[in-house]
XYZ file of C-alpha atoms in Angstrom:
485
model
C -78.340 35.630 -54.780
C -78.866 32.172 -55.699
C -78.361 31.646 -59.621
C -82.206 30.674 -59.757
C -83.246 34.061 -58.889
C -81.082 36.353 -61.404
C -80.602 35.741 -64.960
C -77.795 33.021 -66.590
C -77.109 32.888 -69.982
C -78.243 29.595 -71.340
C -74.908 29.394 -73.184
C -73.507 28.654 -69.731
C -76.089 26.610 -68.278
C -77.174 24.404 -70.498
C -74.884 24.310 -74.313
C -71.375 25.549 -74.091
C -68.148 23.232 -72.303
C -66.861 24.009 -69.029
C -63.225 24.725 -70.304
C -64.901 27.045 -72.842
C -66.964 28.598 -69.673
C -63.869 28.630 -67.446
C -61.364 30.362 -70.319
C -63.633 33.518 -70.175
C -64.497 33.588 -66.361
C -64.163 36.719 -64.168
C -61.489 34.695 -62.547
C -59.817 33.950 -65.491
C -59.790 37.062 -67.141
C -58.650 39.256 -63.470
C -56.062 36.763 -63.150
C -54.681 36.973 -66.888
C -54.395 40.689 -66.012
C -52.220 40.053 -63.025
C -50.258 37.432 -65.025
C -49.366 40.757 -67.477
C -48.133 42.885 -65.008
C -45.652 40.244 -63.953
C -44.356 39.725 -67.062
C -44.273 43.470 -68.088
C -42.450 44.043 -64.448
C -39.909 41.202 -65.035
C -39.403 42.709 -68.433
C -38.446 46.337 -67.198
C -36.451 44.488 -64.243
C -34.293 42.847 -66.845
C -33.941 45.740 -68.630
C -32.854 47.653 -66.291
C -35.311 48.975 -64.124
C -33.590 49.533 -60.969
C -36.883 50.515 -59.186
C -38.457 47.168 -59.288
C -37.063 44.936 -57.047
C -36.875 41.109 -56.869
C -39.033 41.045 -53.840
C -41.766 43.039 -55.949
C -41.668 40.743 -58.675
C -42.569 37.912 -55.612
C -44.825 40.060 -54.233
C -46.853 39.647 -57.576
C -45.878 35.909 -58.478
C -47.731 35.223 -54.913
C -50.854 36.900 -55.894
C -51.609 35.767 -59.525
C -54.565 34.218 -58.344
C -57.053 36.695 -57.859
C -59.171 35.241 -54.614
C -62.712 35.796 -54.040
C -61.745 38.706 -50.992
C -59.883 40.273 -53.759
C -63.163 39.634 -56.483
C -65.252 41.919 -53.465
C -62.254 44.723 -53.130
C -62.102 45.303 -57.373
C -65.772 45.395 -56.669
C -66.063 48.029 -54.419
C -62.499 50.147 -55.908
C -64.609 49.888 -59.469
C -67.877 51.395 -57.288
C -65.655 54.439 -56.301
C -63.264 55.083 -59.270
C -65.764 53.740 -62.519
C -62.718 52.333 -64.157
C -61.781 48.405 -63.910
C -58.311 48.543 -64.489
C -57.541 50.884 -62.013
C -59.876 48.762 -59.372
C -57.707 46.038 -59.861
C -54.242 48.146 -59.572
C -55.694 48.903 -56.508
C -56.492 45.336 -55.370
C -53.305 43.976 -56.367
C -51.597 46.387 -54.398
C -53.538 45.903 -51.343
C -52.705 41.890 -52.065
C -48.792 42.683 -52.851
C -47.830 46.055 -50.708
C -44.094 45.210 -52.009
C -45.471 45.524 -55.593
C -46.917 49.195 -54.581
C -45.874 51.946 -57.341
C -44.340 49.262 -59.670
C -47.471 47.745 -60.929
C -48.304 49.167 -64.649
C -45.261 51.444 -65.141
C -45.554 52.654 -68.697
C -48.354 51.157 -69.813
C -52.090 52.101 -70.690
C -55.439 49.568 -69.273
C -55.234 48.548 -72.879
C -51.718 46.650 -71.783
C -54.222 44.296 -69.840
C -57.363 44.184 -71.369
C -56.403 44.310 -74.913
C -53.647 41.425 -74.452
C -55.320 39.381 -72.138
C -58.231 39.395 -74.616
C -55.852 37.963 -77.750
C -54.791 35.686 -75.259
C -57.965 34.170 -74.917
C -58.814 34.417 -78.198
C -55.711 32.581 -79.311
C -56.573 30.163 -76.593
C -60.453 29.665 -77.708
C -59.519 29.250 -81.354
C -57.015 26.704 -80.437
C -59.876 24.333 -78.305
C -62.019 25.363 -81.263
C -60.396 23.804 -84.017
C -59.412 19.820 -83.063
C -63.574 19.715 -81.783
C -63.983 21.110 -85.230
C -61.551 18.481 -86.764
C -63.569 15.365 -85.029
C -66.913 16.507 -86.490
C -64.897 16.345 -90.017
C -63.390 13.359 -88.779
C -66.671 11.726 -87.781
C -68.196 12.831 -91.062
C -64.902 11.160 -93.024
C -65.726 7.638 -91.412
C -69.248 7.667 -92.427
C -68.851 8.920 -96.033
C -66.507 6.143 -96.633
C -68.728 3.596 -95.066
C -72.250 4.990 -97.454
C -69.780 5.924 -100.509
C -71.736 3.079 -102.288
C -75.363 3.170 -101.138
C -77.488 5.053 -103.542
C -80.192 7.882 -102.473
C -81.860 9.784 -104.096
C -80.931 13.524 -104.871
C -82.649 16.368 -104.655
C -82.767 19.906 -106.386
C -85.033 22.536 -105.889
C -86.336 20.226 -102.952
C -87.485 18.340 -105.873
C -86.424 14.098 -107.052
C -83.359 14.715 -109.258
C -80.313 11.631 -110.051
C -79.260 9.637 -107.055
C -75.948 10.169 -105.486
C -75.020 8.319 -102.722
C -75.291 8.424 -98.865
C -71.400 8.899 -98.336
C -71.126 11.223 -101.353
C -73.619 13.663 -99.883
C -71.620 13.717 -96.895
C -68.527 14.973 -98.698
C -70.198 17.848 -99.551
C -71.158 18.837 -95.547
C -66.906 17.478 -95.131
C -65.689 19.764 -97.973
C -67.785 22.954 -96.501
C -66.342 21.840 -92.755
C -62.832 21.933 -94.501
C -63.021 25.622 -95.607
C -64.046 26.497 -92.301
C -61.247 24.502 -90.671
C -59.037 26.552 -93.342
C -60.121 30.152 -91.942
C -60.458 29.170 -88.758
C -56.927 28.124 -88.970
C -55.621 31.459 -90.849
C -57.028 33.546 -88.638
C -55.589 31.616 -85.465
C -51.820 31.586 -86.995
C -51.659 35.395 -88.019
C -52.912 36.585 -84.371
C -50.672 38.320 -82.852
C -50.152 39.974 -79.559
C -49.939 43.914 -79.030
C -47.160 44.027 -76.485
C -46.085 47.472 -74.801
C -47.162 50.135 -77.031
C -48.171 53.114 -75.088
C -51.552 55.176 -74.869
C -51.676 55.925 -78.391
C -49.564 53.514 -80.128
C -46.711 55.503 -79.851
C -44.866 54.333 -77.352
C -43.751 57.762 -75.939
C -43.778 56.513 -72.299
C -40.870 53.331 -72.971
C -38.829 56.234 -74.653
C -38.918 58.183 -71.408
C -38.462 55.338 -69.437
C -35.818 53.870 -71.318
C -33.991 57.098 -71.723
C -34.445 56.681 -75.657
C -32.812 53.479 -76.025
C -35.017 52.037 -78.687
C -33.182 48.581 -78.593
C -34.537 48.537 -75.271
C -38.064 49.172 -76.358
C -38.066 46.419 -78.878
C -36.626 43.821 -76.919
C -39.316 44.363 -74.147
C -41.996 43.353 -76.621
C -40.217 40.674 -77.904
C -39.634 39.395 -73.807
C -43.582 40.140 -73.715
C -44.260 37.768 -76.718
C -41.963 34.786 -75.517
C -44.106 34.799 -71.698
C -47.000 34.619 -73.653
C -46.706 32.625 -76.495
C -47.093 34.876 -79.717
C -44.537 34.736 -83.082
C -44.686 38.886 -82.838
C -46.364 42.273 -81.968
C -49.131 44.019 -84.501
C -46.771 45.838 -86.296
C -49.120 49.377 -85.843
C -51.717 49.396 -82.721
C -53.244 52.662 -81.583
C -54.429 52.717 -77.630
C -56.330 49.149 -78.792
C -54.773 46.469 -80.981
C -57.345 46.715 -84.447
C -60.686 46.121 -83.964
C -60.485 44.460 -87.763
C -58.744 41.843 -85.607
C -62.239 40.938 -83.645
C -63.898 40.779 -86.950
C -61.956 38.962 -89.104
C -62.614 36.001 -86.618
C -66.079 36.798 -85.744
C -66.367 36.428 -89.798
C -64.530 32.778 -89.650
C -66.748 31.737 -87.270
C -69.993 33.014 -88.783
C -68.788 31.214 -91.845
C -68.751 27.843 -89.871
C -72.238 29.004 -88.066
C -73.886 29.349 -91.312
C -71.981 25.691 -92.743
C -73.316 24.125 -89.597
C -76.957 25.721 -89.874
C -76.630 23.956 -93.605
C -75.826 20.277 -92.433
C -78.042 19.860 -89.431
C -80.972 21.350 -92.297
C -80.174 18.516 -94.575
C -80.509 15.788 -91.734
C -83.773 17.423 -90.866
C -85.094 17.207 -93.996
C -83.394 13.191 -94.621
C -85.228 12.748 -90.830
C -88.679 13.811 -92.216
C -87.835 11.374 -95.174
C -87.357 8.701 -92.978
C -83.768 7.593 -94.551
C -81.546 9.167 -91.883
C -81.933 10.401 -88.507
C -79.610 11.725 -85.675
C -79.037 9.876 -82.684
C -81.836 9.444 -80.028
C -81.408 8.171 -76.381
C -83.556 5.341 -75.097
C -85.317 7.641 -72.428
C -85.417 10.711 -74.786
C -89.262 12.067 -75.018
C -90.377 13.812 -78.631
C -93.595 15.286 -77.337
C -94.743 15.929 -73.899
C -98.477 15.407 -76.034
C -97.494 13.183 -78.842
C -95.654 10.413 -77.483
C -94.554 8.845 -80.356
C -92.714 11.667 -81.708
C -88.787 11.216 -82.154
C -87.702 14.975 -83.582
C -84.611 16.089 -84.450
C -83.854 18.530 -81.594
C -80.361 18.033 -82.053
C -80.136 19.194 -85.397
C -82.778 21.642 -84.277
C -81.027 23.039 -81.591
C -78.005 23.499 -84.200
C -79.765 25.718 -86.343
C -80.727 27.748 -83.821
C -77.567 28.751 -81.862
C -76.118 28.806 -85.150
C -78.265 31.490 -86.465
C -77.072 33.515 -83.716
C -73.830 32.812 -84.295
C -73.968 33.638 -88.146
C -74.911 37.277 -87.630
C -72.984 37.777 -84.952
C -70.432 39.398 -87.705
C -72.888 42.640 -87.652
C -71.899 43.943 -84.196
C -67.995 43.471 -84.986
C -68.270 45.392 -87.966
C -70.029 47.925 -86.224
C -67.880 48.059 -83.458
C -64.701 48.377 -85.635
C -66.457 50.871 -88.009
C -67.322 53.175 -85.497
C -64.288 53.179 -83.487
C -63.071 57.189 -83.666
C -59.257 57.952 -84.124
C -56.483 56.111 -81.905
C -59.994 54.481 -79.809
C -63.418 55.461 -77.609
C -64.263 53.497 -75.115
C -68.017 52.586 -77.169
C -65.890 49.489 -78.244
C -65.530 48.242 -74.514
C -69.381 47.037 -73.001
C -70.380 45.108 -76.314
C -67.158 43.267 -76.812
C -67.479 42.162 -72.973
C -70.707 40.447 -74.038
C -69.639 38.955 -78.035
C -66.283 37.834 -77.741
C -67.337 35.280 -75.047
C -70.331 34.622 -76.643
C -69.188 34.219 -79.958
C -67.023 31.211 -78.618
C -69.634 29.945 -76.362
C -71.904 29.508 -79.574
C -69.138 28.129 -81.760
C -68.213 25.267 -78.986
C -71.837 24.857 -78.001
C -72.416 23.727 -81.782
C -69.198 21.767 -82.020
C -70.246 20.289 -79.375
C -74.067 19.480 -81.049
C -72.306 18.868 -84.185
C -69.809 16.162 -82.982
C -72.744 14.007 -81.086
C -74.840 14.076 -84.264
C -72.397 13.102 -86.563
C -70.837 10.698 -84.573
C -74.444 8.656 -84.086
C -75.947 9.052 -87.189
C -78.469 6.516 -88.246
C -79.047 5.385 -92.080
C -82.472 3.512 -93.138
C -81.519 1.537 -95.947
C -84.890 -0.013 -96.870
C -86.388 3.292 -96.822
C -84.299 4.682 -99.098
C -84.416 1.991 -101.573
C -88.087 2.531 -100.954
C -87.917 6.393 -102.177
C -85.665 5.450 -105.130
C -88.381 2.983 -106.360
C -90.515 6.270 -106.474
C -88.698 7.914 -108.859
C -86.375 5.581 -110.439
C -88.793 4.599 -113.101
C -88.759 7.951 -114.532
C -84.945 8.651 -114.010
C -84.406 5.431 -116.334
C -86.719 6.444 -118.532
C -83.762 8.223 -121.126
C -81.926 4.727 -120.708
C -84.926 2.710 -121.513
C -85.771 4.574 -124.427
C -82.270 4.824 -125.455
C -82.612 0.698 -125.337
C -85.452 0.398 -127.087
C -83.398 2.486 -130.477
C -81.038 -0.098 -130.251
C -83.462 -2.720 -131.001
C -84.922 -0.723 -133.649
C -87.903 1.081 -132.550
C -88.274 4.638 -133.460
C -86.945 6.844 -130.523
C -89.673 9.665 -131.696
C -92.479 6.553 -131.243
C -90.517 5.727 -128.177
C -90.465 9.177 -126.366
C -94.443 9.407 -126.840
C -95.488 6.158 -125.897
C -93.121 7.226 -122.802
C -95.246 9.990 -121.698
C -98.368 8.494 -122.478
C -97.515 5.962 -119.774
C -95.441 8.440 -117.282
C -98.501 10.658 -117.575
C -101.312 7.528 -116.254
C -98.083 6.684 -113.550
C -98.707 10.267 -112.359
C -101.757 10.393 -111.664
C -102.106 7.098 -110.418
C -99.807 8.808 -107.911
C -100.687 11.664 -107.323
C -104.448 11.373 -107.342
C -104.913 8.550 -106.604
C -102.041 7.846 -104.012
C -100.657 4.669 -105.316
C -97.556 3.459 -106.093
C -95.101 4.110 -108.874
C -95.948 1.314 -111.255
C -94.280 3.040 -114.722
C -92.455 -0.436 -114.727
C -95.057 -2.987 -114.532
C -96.915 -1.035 -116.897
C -94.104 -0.911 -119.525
C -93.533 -4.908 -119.089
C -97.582 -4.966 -119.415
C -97.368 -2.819 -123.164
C -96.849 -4.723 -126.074
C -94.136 -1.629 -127.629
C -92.172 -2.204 -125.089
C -91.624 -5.937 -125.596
C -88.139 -5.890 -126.940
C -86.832 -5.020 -123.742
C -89.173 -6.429 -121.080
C -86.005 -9.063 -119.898
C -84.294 -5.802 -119.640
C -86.381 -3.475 -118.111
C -85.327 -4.631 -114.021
C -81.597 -3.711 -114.485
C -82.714 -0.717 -116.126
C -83.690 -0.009 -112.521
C -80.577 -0.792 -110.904
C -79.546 2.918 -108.743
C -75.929 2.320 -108.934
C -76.201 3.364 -112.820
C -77.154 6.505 -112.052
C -74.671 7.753 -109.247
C -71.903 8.567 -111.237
C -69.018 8.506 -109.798
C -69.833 9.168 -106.357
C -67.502 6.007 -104.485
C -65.116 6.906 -106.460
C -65.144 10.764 -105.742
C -65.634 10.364 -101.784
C -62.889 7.607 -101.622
C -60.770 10.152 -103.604
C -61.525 13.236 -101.144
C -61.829 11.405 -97.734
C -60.368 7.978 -98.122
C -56.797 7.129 -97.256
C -53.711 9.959 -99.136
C -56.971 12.098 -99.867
C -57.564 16.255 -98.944
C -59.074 15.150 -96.076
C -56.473 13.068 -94.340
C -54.220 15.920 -95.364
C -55.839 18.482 -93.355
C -56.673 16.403 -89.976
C -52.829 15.334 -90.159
C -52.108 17.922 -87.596
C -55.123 16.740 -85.148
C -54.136 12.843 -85.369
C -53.235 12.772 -81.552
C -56.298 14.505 -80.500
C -58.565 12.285 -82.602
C -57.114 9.125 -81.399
C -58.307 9.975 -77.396
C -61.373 12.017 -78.386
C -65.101 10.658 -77.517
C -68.214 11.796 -78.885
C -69.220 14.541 -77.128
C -72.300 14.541 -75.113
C -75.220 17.067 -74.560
C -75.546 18.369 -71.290
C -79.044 18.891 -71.333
């Protein structure tokens, strides 16, 4: 059936990467399996299973690769015997007749599924994290660049002191930092769960290994130096913990929420008209309004990553109602949210890193919302400099309001401009100060310390540089990443 007349997840066809796609394919997955059963067969060879044979071991090696012909015999062994595993026993054997009664001695479907799937987590994490340090990297270069230009802040949605441009990005940097931080614990305490029998037991090695336990233990360690893990879980039952699936579904909600919380900010700068994301030449806001130019990058952010935030709920539930040493109601939902929780996490990496990497700042326009509310913010300071020439700061304060109060409503009501200034270098009280009353105004008195706290975080020997040490060679090839569609 051509893929226009049955259903595709748009995570595929339109958001995620192709290596991301590719890691969790059929293809990739039924091959992994086969890739298992040579290394557990090679294992028992080498210690001392005299049943397999070297030209078994070939047999397999030759047939890693699961073909398409093989893709329609696990199709129709699966339509007969309802079990996967045992569909593609039967497939490999059919593809390998010298591998015939060696394939899977000992072991339990979870020997396949279960450690093919920490492979590919292990593997997803690890094209997860350097996309993850470029968007931090991105965000780095353009803090330092805006660590001087004031804008103003907001709280409660409401005018409150300026900061500036770069120091507000330090915040969305410091938030991507604790997410590289989890991401990264949870990727370097994974571990693989080897040859441990149906129920975690590993009754069946101890019969086929005549009770040499030595034995036992050095086949897992074999298993984790084919496929690249420090060690075993030290206790699995038929399944390695389902607590596993969750503590990284809950890393990577963390970052969905973080990145939900950035491209929110640059929608709400966009609507201000002092920052915007990127927009192509070509691109079209509005198939009614043509002049539109919306944020749909930063829109399209927030939306995958809502999904991605609560996509904690179903691993919790999945690990919570997992009976005993394992039932099987663990199997059809993980099929669909381990892939897609990666699919979601790259697709906004992927959003994420072409946004920050093209962001736009309108200077003018923010000076032009400072001079809005900068009058008022300097109010303190002006009255402050009026005591120090003598006038009573009680006197002051009043004649203050009085003159915020007409500013108000002159724009509020009637939709003019802020003109708290002109009026105070118009009023006679206020004459002490009038040659003062423009650097009052100056922004940069009112950020603080913000170029000095950004260049402290992000700028050369800061935390920032410190954690993207480890991701130097990957940021020095790495282009912005581009949307698909």
């Amino acid at each position: 059936m051509p893929s226009y007349d049955s259903y595709e997840t748009p995570l595929g066809s339109r958001y995620a990467s192709r290596e991301m796609l590719r890691l969790f394919s059929a293809r990739e997955r039924a091959t992994t399996w086969r890739i298992l059963w040579l290394w557990l067969a090679e294992a028992e060879k080498e210690l001392g299973l005299s049943q397999i044979s070297d030209k078994a071991i070939e047999a397999i090696r030759a047939n890693v690769v699961v073909s398409d012909q093989a893709f329609k015999a696990i199709a129709e062994e699966e339509r007969i015997r309802r079990h996967d595993v045992v569909a593609h026993i039967k497939a490999l054997e059919a593809d390998a007749p010298d591998a015939a009664g060696i394939i899977h001695v000992g072991v339990t479907s979870c020997f396949v599924t279960d450690n093919a799937g920490l492979i590919f987590l292990r593997d997803a994490l690890q094209m997860i994290l350097p996309k993850l340090a470029k968007v931090i990297h991105n965000l780095k270069q353009f803090a330092l660049k805006y660590k001087d230009l004031p804008t103003l802040g907001f709280t409660h949605y409401q005018a409150a002191q300026p900061i500036t441009v770069g120091r507000r990005a330090a915040q969305w940097i410091q938030d991507l930092v604790m997410d590289l931080e989890d991401i990264e614990y949870v990727q370097a305490n994974l571990k693989f769960r080897g040859a441990q029998g149906t129920t975690g037991t590993q009754a069946s090695f101890m019969e086929i290994f005549q009770g040499d336990t030595s034995k036992i233990n050095r086949l897992n360690e074999i298993l984790c130096e084919k496929a690249g893990f420090p060690a075993t879980y030290d206790i699995s039952t038929q399944t390695y913990s389902r607590k596993v699936d969750l503590r990284i579904a809950n890393a990577l909600a963390s970052f969905g929420a973080t990145a939900i919380h950035i491209a929110t900010d640059i929608r709400h700068l966009a609507h201000d008209k002092v920052l915007d994301e990127p927009h192509e030449a070509t691109q079209t806001g509005s198939s009614a309004m043509s002049y539109k130019m919306n944020p749909m990058r930063s829109e399209r952010i927030c939306s995958l990553g809502r999904k991605l935030k609560y996509i904690t709920a179903d691993f919790a539930d999945t690990y919570a109602d997992q009976w005993l040493e394992r039932t099987l109601d663990d199997s059809g939902i993980r099929r669909i949210d381990l892939p897609e929780m990666f699919l979601l996490a790259d697709a906004l990496l992927i959003g994420l890193d072409n946004v920050t990497d093209g962001l736009i700042v309108f200077p003018a326009m923010i000076k032009a919302q400072l001079n809005e509310e900068l009058p008022f913010m300097a109010t303190e300071n002006i009255m402050m400099k009026l005591v120090s020439h003598g006038v009573s700061r009680q006197e002051a304060h009043e004649r203050i309001r009085i003159l915020s109060r007409e500013t108000i409503h002159v724009v509020r009501v009637e939709g003019g401009k802020n003109d708290l200034a002109d009026r105070m270098k118009r009023d006679e009280f206020f004459k002490p100060i009038w040659h003062e009353i423009d650097s009052l105004l100056d922004a940069k008195l009112f950020v603080g310390r913000s170029a000095e706290i950004v260049e402290r975080y992000a700028g050369p020997g800061g935390a920032v540089e410190g954690k993207l040490g480890k991701y130097d060679e990957y940021l020095l090839s790495a282009t912005t990443a581009q949307l698909s569609l």
